[in-house]
Short mmCIF file of C-alpha atoms in Angstrom, two decimals:
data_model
loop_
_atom_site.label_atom_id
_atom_site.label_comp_id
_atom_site.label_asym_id
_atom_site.label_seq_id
_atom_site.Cartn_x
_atom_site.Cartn_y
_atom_site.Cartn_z
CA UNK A 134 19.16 -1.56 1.59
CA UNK A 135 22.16 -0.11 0.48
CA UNK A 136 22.34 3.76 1.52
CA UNK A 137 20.96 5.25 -1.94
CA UNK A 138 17.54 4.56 -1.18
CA UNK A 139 17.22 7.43 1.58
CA UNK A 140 17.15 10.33 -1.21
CA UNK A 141 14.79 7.68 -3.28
CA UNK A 142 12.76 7.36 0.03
CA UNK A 143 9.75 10.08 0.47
CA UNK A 144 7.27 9.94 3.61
CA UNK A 145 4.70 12.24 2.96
CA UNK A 146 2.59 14.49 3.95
CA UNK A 147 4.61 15.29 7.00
CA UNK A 148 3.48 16.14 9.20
CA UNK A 149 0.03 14.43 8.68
CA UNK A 150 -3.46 14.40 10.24
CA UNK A 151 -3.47 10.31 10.19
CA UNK A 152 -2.93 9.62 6.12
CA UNK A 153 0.84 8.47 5.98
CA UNK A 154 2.34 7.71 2.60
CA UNK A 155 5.84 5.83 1.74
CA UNK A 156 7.48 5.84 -1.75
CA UNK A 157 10.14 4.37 -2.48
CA UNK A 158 11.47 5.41 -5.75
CA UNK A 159 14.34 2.55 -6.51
CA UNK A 160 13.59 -0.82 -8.33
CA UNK A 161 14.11 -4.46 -7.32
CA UNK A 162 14.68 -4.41 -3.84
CA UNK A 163 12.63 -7.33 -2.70
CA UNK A 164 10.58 -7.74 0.88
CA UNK A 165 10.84 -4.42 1.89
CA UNK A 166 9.25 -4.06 5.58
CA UNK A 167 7.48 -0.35 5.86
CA UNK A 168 6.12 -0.73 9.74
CA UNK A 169 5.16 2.20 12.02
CA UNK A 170 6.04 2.16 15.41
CA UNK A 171 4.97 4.28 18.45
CA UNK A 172 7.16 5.97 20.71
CA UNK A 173 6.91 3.27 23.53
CA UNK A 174 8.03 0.75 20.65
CA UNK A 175 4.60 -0.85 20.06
CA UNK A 176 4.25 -1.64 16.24
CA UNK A 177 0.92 0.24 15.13
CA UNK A 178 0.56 -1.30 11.47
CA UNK A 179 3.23 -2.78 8.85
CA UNK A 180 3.28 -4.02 5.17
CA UNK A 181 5.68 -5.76 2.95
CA UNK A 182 6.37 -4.74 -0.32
CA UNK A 183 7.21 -8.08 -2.30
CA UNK A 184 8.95 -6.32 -5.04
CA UNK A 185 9.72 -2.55 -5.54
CA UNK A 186 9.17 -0.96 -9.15
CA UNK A 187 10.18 2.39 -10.27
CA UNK A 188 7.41 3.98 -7.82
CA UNK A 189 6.25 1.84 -4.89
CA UNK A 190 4.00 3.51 -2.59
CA UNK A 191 2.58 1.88 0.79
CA UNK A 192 -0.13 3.64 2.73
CA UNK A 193 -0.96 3.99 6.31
CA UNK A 194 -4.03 5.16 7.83
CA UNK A 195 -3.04 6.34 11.04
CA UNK A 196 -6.24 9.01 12.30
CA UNK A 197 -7.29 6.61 15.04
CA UNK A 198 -3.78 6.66 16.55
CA UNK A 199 -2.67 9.12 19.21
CA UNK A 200 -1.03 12.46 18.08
CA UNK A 201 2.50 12.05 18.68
CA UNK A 202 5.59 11.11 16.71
CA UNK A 203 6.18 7.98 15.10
CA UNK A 204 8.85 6.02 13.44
CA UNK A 205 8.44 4.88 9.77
CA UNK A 206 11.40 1.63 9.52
CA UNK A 207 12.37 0.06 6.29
CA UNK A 208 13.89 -3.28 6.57
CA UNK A 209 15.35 -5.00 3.90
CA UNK A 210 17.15 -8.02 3.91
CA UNK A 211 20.65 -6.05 3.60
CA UNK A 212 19.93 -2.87 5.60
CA UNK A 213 17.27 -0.60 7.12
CA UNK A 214 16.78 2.92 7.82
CA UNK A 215 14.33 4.96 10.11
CA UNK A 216 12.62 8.21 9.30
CA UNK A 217 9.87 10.24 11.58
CA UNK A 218 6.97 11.33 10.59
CA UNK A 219 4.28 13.52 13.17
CA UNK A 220 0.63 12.72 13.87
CA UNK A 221 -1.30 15.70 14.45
#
């Protein structure tokens, strides 16, 4: 993930009552990890996006987690970055 993906990178709405989304507006980057983690580290839910087009977007339902803050990762196979999002 080379470093011009975080203004092509949108986590929205934050903060959220439990609907997370993740687009990630740059093409052919290829196994992209999205996974949400919880503040003690757990991982609450993940997907893998095989191949990104112009507009991927990855969903997370997240209501019947705590409130809290979480951490949205993307992993690819060159780089990764973290953003938070907040569970109300």
């Amino acid at each position: 993930l080379n470093w011009k993906i975080k203004p092509s990178l949108k986590i929205y709405p934050n903060p959220s009552k439990g609907l997370v989304n993740v687009e990630i507006s740059q093409e052919n980057l290829t196994n992209v990890e999205v996974s949400i983690v919880n503040v003690i580290g757990d991982v609450v839910s993940k997907q893998t996006i095989d191949n990104t087009s112009k507009d991927s977007l990855v969903s997370f339902d997240l209501g019947d987690n705590a409130a809290g803050v979480y951490i949205v990762n993307i992993k690819t196979e060159k780089a990764s970055t973290s953003k938070k999002v907040i569970i109300q």
